[in-house]
Short mmCIF file of C-alpha atoms in Angstrom, two decimals:
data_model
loop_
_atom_site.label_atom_id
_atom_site.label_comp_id
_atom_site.label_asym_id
_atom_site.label_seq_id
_atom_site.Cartn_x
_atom_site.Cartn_y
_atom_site.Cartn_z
CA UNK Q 1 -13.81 -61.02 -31.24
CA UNK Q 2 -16.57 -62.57 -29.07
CA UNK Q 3 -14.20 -63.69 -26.61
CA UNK Q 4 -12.09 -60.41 -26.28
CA UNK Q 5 -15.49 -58.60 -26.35
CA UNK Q 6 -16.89 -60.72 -23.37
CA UNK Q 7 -13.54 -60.76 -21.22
CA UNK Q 8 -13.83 -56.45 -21.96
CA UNK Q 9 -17.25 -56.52 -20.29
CA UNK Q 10 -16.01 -59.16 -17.72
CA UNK Q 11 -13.04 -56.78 -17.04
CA UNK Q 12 -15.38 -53.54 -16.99
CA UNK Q 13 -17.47 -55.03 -14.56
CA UNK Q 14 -14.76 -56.27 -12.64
CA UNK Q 15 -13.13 -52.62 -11.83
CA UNK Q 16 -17.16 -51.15 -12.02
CA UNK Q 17 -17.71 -53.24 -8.58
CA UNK Q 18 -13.72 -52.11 -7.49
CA UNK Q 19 -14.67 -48.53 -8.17
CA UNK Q 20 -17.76 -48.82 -6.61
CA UNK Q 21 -15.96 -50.35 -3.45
CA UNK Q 22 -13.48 -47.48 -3.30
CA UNK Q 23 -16.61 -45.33 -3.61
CA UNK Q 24 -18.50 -46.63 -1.14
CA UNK Q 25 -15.69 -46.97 1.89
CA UNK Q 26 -15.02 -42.80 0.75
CA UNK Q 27 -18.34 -42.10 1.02
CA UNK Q 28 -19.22 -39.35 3.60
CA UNK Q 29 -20.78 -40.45 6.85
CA UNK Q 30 -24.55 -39.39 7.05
CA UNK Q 31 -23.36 -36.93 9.42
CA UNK Q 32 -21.18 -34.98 7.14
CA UNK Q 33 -23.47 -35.89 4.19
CA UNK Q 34 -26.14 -33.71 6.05
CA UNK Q 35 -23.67 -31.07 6.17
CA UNK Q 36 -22.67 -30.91 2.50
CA UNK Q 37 -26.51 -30.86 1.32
CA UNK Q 38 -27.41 -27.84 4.26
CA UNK Q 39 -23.92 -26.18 2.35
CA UNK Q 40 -24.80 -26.23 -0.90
CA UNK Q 41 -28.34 -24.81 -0.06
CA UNK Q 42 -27.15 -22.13 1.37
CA UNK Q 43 -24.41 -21.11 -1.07
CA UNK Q 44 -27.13 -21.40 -4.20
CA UNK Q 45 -29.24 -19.30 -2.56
CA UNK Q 46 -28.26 -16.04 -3.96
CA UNK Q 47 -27.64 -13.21 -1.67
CA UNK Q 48 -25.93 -10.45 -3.53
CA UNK Q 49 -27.14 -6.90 -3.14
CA UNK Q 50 -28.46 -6.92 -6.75
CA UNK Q 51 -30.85 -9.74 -7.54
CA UNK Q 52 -30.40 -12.22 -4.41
CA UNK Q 53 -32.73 -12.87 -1.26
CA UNK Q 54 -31.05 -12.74 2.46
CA UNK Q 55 -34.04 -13.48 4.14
CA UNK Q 56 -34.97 -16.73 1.53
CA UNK Q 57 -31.23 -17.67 2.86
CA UNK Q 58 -32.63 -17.35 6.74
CA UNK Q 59 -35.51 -19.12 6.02
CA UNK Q 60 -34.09 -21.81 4.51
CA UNK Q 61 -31.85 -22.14 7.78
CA UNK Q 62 -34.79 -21.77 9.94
CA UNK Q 63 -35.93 -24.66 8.28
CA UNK Q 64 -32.95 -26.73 8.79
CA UNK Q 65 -32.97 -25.92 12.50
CA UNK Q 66 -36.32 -27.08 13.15
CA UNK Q 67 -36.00 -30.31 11.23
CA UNK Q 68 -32.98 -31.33 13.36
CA UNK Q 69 -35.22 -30.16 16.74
CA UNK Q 70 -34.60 -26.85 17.04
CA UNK Q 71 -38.29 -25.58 18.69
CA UNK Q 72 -39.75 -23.09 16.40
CA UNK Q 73 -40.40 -20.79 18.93
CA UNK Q 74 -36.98 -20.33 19.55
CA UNK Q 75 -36.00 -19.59 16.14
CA UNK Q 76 -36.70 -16.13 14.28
CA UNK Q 77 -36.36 -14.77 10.76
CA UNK Q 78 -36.24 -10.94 11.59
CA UNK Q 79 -37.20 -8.50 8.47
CA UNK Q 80 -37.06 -4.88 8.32
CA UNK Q 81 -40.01 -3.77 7.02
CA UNK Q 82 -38.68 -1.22 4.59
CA UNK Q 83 -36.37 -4.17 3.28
CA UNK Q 84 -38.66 -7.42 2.35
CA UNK Q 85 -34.96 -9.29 1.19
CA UNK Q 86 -32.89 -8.27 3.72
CA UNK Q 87 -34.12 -10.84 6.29
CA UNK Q 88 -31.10 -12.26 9.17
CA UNK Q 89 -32.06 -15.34 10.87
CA UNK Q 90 -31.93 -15.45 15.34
CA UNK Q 91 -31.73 -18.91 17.34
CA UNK Q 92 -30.57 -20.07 20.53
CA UNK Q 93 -29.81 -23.65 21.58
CA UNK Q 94 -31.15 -23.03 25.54
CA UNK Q 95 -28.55 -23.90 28.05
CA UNK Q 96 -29.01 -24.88 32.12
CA UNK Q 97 -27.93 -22.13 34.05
CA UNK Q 98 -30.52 -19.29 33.12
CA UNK Q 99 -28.10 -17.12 34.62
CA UNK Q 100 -24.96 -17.49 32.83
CA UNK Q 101 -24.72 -15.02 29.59
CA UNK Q 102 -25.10 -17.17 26.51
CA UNK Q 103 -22.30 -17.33 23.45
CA UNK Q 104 -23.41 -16.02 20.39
CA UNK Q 105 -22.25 -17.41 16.55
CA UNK Q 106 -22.05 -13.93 14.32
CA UNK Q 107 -22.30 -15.14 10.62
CA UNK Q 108 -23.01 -13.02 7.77
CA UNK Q 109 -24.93 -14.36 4.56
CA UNK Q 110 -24.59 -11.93 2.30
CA UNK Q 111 -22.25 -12.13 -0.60
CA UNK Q 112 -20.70 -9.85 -3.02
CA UNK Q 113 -21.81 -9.55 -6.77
CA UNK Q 114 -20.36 -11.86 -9.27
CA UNK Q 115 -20.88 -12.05 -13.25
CA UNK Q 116 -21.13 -15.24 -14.29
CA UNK Q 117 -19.37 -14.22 -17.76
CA UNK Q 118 -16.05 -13.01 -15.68
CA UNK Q 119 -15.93 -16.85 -13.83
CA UNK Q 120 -14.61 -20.17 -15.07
CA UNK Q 121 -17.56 -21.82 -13.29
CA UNK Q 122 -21.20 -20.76 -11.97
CA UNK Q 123 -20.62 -18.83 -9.18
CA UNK Q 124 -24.20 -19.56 -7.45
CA UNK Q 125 -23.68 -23.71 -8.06
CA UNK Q 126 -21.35 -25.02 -5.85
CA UNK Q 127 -18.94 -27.28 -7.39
CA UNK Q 128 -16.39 -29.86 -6.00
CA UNK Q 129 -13.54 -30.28 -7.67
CA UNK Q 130 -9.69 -31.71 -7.27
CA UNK Q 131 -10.11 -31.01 -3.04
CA UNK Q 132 -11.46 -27.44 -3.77
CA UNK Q 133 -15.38 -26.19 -3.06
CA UNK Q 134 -15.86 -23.18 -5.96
CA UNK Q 135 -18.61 -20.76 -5.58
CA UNK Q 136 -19.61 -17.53 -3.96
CA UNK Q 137 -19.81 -17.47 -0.53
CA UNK Q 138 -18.05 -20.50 -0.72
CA UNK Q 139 -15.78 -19.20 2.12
CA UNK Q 140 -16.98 -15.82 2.82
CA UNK Q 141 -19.09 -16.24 4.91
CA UNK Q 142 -21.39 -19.30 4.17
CA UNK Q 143 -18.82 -21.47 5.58
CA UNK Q 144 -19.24 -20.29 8.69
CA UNK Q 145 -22.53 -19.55 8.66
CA UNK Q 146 -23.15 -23.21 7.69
CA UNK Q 147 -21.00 -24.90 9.89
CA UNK Q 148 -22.77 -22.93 13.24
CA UNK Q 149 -26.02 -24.00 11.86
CA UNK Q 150 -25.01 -27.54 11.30
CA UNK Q 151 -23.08 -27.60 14.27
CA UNK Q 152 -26.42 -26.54 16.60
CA UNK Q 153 -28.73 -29.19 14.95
CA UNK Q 154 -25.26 -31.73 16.03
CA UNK Q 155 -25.94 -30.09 19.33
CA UNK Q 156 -29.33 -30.92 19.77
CA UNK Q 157 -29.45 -34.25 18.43
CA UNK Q 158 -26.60 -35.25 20.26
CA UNK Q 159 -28.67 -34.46 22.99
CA UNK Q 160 -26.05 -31.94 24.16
CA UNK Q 161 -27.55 -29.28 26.81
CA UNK Q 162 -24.64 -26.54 27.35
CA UNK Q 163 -24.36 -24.96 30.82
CA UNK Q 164 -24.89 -21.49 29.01
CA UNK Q 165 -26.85 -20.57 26.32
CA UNK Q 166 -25.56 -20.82 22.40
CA UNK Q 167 -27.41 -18.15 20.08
CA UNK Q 168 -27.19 -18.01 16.23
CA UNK Q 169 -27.13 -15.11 14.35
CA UNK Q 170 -26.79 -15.15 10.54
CA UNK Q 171 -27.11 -11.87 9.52
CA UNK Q 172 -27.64 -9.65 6.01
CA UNK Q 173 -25.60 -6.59 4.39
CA UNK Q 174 -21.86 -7.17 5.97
CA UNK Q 175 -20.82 -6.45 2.92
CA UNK Q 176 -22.90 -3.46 1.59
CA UNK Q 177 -22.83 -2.06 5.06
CA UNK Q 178 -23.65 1.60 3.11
CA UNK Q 179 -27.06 0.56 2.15
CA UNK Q 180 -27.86 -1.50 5.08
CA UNK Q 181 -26.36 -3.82 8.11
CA UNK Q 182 -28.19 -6.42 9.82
CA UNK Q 183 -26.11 -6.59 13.04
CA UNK Q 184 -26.43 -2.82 13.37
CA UNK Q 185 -30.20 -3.11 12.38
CA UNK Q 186 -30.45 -5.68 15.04
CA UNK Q 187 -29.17 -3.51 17.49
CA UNK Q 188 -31.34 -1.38 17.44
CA UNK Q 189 -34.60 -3.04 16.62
CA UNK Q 190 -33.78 -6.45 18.38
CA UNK Q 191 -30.95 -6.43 20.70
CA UNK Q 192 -31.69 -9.40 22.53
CA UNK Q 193 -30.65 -11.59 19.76
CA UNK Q 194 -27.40 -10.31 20.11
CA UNK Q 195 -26.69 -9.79 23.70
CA UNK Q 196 -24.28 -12.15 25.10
CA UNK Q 197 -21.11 -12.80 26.57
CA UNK Q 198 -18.62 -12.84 23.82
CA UNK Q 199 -18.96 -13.55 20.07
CA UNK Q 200 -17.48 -15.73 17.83
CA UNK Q 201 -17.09 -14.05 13.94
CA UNK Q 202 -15.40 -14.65 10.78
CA UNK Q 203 -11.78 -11.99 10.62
CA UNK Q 204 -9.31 -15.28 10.72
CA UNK Q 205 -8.30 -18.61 9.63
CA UNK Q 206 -5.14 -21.19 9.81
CA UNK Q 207 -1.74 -20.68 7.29
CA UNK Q 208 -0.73 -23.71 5.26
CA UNK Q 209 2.63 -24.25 4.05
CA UNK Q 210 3.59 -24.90 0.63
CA UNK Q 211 2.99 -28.79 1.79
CA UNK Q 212 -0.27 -28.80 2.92
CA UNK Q 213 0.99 -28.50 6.64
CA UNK Q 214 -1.00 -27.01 9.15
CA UNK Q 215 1.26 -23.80 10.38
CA UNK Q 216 -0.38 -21.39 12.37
CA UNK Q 217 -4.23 -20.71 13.41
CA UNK Q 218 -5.12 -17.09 13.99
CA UNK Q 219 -7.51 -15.76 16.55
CA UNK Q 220 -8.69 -12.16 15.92
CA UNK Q 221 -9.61 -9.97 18.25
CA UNK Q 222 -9.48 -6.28 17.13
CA UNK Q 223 -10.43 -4.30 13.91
CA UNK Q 224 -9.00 -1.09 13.00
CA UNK Q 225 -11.74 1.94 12.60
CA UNK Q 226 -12.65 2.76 9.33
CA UNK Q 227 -12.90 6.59 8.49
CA UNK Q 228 -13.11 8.45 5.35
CA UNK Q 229 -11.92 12.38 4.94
CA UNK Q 230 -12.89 14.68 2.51
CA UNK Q 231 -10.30 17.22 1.39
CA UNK Q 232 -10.99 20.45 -0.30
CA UNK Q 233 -9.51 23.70 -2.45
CA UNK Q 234 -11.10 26.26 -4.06
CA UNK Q 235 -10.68 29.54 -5.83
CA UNK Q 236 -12.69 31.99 -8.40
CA UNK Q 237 -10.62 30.22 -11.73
CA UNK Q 238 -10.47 32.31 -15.08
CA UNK Q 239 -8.30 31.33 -18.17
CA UNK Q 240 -6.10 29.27 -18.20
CA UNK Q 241 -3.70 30.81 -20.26
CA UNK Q 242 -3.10 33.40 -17.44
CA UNK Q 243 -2.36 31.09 -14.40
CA UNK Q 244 -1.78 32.42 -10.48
CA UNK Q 245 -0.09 31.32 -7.72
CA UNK Q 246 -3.40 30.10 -5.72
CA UNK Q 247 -4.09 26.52 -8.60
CA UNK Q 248 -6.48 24.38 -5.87
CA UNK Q 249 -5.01 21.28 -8.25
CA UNK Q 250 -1.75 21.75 -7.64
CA UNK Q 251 -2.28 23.17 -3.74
CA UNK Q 252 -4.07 19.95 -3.13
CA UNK Q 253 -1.66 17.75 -4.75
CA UNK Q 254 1.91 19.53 -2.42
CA UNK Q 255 -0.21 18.70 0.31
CA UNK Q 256 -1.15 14.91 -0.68
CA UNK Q 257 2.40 14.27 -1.29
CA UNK Q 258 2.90 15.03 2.29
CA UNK Q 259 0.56 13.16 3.82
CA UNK Q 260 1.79 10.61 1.52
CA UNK Q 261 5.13 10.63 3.16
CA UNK Q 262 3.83 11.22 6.61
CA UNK Q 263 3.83 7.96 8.91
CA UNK Q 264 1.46 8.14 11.94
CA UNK Q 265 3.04 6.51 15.10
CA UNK Q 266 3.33 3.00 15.35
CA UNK Q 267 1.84 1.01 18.71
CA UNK Q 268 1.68 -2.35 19.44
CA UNK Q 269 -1.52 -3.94 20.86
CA UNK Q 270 -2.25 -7.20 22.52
CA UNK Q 271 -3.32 -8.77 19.06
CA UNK Q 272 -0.62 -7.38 17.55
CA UNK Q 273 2.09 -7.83 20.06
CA UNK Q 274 1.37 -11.37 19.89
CA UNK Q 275 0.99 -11.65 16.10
CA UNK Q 276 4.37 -10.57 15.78
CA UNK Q 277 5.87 -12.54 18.50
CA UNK Q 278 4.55 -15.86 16.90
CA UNK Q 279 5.00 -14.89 13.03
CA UNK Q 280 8.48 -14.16 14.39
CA UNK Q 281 9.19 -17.63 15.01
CA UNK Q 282 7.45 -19.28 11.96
CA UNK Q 283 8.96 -17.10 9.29
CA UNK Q 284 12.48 -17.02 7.68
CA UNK Q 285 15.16 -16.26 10.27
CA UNK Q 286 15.81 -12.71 8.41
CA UNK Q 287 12.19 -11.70 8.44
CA UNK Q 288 11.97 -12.77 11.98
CA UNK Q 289 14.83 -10.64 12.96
CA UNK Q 290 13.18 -7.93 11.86
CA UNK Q 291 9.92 -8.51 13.45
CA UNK Q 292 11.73 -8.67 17.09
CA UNK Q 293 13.61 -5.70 16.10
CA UNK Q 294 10.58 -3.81 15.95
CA UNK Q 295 8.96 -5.29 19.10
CA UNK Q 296 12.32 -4.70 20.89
CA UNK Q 297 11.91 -1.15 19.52
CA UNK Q 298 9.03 0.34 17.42
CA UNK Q 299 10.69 3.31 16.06
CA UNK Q 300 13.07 1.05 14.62
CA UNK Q 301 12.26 2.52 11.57
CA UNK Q 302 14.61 0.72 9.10
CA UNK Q 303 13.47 -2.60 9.84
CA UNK Q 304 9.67 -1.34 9.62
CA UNK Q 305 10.81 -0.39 6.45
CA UNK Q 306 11.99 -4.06 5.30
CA UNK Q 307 9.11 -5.22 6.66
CA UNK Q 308 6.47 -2.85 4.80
CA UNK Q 309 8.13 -4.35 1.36
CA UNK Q 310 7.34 -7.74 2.29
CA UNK Q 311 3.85 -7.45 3.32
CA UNK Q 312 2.43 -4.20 3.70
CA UNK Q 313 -0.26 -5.82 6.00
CA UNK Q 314 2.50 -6.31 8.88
CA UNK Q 315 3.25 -2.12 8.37
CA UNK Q 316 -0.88 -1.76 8.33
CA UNK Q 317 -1.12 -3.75 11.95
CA UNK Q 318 0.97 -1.36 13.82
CA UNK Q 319 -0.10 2.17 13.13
CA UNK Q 320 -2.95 3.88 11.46
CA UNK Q 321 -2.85 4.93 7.92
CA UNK Q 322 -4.01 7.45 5.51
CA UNK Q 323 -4.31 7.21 1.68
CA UNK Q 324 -5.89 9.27 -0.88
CA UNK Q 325 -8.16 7.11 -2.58
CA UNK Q 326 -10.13 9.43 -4.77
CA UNK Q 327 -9.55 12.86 -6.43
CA UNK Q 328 -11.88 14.97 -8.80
CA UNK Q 329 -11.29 18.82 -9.90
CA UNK Q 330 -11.12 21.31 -13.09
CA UNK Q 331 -13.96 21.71 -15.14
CA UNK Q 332 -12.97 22.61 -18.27
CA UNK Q 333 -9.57 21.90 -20.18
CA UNK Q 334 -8.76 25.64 -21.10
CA UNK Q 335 -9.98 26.88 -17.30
CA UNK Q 336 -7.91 27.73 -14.39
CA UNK Q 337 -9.62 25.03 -11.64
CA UNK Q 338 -12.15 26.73 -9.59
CA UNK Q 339 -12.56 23.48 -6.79
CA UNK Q 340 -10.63 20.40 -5.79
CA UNK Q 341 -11.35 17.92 -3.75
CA UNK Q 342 -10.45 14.65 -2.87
CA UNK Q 343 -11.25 11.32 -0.47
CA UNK Q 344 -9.03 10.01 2.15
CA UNK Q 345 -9.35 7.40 3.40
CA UNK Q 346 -7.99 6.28 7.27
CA UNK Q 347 -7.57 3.12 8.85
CA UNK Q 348 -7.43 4.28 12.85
CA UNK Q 349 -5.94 2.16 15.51
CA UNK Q 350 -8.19 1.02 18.30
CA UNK Q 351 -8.27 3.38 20.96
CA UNK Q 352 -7.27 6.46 18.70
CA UNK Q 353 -9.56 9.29 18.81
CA UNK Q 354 -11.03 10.27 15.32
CA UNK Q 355 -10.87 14.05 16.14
CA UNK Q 356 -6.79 13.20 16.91
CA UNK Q 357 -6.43 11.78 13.52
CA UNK Q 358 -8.18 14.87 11.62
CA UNK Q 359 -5.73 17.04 13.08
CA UNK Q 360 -3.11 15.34 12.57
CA UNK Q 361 -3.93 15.60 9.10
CA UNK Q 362 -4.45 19.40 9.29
CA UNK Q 363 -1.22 19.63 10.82
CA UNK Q 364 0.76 17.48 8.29
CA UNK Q 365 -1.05 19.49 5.01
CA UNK Q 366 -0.17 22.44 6.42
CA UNK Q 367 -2.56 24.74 4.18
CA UNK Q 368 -5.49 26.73 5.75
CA UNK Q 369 -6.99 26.97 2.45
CA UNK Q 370 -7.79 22.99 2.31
CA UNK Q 371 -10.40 22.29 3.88
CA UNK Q 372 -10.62 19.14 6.11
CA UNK Q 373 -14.00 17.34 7.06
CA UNK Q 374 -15.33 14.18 7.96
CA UNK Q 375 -16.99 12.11 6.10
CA UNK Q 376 -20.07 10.29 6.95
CA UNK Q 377 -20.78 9.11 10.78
CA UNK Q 378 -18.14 8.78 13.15
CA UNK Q 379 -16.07 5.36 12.63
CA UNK Q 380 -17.13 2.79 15.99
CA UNK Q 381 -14.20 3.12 18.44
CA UNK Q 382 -13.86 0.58 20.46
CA UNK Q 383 -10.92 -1.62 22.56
CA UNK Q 384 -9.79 -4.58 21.05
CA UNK Q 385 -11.12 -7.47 23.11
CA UNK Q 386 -8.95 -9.29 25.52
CA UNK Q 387 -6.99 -12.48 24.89
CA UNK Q 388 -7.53 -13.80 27.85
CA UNK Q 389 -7.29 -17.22 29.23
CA UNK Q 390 -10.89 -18.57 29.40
CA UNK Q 391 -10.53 -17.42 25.10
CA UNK Q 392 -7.21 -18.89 24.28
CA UNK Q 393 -7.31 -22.09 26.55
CA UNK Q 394 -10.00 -23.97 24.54
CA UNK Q 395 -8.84 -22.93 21.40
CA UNK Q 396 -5.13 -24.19 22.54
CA UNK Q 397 -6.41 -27.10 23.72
CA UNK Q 398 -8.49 -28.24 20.11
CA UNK Q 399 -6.10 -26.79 17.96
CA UNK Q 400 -3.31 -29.62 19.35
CA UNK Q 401 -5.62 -32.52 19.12
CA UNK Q 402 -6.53 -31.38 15.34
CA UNK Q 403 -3.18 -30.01 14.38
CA UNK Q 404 -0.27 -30.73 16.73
CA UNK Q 405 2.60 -28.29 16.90
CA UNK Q 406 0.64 -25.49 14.98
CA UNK Q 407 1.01 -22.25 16.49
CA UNK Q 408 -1.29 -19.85 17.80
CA UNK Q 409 -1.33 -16.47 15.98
CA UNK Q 410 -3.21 -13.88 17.57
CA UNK Q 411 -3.82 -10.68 14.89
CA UNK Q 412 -5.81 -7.52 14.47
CA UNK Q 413 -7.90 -7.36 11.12
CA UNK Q 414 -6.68 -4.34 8.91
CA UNK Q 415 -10.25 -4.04 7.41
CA UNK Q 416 -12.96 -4.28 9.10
CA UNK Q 417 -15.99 -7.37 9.86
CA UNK Q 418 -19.33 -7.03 11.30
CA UNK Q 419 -17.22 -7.34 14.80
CA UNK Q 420 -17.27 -3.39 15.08
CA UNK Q 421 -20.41 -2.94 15.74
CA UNK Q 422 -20.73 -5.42 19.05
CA UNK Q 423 -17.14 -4.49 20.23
CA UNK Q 424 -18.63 -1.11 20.25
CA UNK Q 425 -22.03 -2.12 21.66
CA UNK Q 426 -20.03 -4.26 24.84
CA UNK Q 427 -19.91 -7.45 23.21
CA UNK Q 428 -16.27 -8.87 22.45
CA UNK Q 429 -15.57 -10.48 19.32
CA UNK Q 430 -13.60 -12.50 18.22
CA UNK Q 431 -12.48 -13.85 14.54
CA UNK Q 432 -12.17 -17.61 14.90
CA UNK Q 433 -13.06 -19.90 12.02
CA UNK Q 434 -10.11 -23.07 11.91
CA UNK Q 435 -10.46 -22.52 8.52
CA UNK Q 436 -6.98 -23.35 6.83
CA UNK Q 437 -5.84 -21.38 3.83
CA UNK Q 438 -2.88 -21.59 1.14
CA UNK Q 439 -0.99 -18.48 0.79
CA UNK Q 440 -3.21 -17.79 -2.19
CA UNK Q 441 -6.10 -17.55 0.43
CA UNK Q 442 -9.97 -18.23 -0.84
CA UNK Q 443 -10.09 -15.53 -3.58
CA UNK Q 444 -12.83 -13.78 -1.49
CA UNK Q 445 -14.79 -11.13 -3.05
CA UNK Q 446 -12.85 -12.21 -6.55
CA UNK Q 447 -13.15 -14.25 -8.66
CA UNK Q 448 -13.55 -18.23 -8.61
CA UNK Q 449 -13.78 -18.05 -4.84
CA UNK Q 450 -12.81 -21.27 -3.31
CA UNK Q 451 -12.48 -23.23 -0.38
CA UNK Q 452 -10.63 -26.57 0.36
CA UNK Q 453 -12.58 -29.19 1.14
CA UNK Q 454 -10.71 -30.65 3.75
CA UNK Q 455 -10.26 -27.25 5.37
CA UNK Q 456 -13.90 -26.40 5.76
CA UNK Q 457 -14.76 -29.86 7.22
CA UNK Q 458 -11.65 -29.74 9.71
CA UNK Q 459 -13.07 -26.35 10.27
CA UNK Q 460 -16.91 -27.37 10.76
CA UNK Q 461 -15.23 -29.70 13.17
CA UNK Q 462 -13.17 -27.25 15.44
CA UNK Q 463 -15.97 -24.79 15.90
CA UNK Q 464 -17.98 -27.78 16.91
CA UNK Q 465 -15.54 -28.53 19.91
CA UNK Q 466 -14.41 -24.88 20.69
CA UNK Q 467 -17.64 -23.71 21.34
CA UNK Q 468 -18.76 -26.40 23.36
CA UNK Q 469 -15.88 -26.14 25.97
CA UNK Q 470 -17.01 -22.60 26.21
CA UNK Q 471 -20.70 -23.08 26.26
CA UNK Q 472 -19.99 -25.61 29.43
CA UNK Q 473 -17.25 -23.08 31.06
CA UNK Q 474 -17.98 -21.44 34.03
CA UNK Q 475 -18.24 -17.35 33.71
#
């Protein structure tokens, strides 16, 4: 028993040292070690709405920033002073030519509530596990946000001086934009931080195939206008067990079922134009039929129609929609309905007029006794930035050293990103991340958000080349 017992602990030592070999020659360089510990900061630091702390966030980046070199003074932690938490963090990395119009790096830090009950793991700890990075804000948006803040402390210790100037912005309330938005705060109050030539923003990432291979990396550049209508019938009611001809339930409902049925008129943009030209050639040959039938011809409504059943995202990209997304009405179950009124809500093409879209609705209701009005401020109009070549070169060019032979998919985001507001205020945006997804995606804003590992380093790495080419490109 001795002998076995001393040859165990001989053994166990024996792969102990092995293990610790394989460890060791896996370990992250001190560079990327750096980036993992300025991560998982960020991502603990809660940021919800509810309980969390943008501005502790900003600090804490602020921080980080000046410990890597950063000057102080050109750092800032801006704070409204009506909302102590809701703090978004400026910088700029100076550049040579005082003349050229800096870049700026649009992150968001706010993230969206999440119970710990309803999640398999803490969602404000970030955990590693099997190639995955689970938490909140995991991917949306602290991936970004960390990977521009790591990637300007890279920057300046690298000793790095761009020809134009790099600016951070990591901003608060993207995603409770009701309540209150930092870029459009920052607008207003502080528009310096955000004035520059272009933007880079989350709004796209890479597709995976089923292996793992690196398929496609979007570039977005274009957001639909969100717009909300409120719909409404009335009349004097009585009993209900002497009903008239003039029910503001049923009125209401004969006209939703139109605009139900009604499609609005589908255009192609640049984004979108080339989103379908390249998904044309990466998906199944009878998909991608389809897809050049409707670019050959976009009232090609049949093949719309196949399409729209596969994805109702690639129907969403070409025209704008309306859905009812809320109804309320009656007040009593023995009473005829004395008011109706219900919510719809309108996802408008760039470069559609609002006022257009309200009468079309009008029009397609067909009832003078429903009323139609808008809801809220106007949605930001604004053209979808241009794909041009000083954009899509250096992004060509990094995307084949990282991931040969993976295509370039330019798209138009269906929902809508902190991008609206400086499209609208003359700065274009674009969505660029070289994040890479599965075609499960990160579970953002669900639950057990995720991100691969790999992905967000091979991402941290691309934005780190991208926007240097553009920082030293001539206007």
């Amino acid at each position: 028993m001795r002998v076995f017992a001393r040859s165990l602990s001989l053994s166990t030592a024996i792969m102990a040292a092995l293990f610790a070999a394989q460890g060791r020659a896996q370990a992250p360089s001190a560079d990327e070690a750096a980036f993992r510990d300025l991560y998982k900061q960020l991502v603990e630091i809660n940021t919800t709405r509810s309980v969390g702390s943008c501005t502790q966030a900003a600090e804490a980046m602020q921080a980080r920033l000046v410990a890597g070199g950063i000057p102080k003074s050109d750092t800032q932690v801006l704070v409204p002073p009506d909302r102590p938490k809701d703090g978004n963090l400026s910088a700029i990395l100076r550049g040579s030519d005082k003349l050229a119009q800096p870049i700026l790096l649009l992150a968001h830090i706010d993230v969206v509530e999440a119970k710990r009950e309803d999640w398999e793991r803490d969602p404000f700890k970030l955990v590693e596990e099997d190639g995955w990075f689970y938490a909140r804000g995991s991917s949306d948006d602290k991936a970004m946000a960390a990977s521009f803040t790591d990637n300007l402390i890279r920057y300046r210790k690298s000793g790095f001086v761009p020809k134009r100037s790099i600016k951070l912005a990591l901003t608060c309330g993207e995603e409770t934009p009701d309540t209150f938005n930092g870029v459009k705060w920052l607008l207003q109050a502080h528009p310096e931080a955000l004035d520059a030539a272009f933007a880079l923003n989350e709004g796209a990432g890479g597709e995976l195939d089923k292996d793992g291979k690196h398929v496609a990396l979007q570039i977005q550049a274009g957001e639909k206008v969100y717009q909300d209508f409120r719909l409404d019938a009335s009349d004097v009611g009585g009993h209900s067990s002497r009903p008239t001809h003039n029910n503001p339930i049923a009125r209401l409902a004969k006209g939703l079922e139109k605009l139900s049925a009604y499609q609005f008129p589908v255009a192609f943009n640049q984004a979108t134009k080339g989103y379908y030209e390249a998904e044309s050639k990466l998906l199944p040959p009878e998909i991608g039929a389809q897809m050049r039938a409707v670019l050959a011809n976009p009232n090609d409504d049949a093949a719309i129609e196949k399409l729209w059943a596969v994805n109702p995202g690639w129907n969403s990209m070409l025209r704008t929609t309306c859905v009812v997304t809320e109804i309320n009405g009656g007040h009593a179950p023995n009473a005829l309905p004395q008011h109706v009124s219900a919510n719809v809500n309108c996802r408008i093409l760039p470069g559609v007029p609002i006022a257009d879209v309200q009468k079309q609705i009008t029009s397609v209701m067909g009832d003078d006794k429903i009323t139609i009005k808008m809801v809220g401020d106007p949605g930001l109009q604004s053209p979808p930035p241009p794909l041009s070549e000083k954009i899509m070169e250096p992004v060509r060019k990094v995307s084949e050293s990282m991931w040969p032979g993976a295509a370039i998919v330019p798209t138009m985001s269906t929902g809508a990103t902190d991008g609206r507001f400086l499209n609208a205020a003359g700065v274009p945006t674009y969505g660029l991340s070289g994040m890479f997804h599965d075609a499960e995606g990160s579970r953002a804003h669900g639950l057990n958000e995720r991100i691969r590992v790999k992905s967000l380093l091979d991402g941290r790495k691309f934005l780190y080349e991208v926007v240097k080419i553009y920082a030293d490109a001539k206007d």
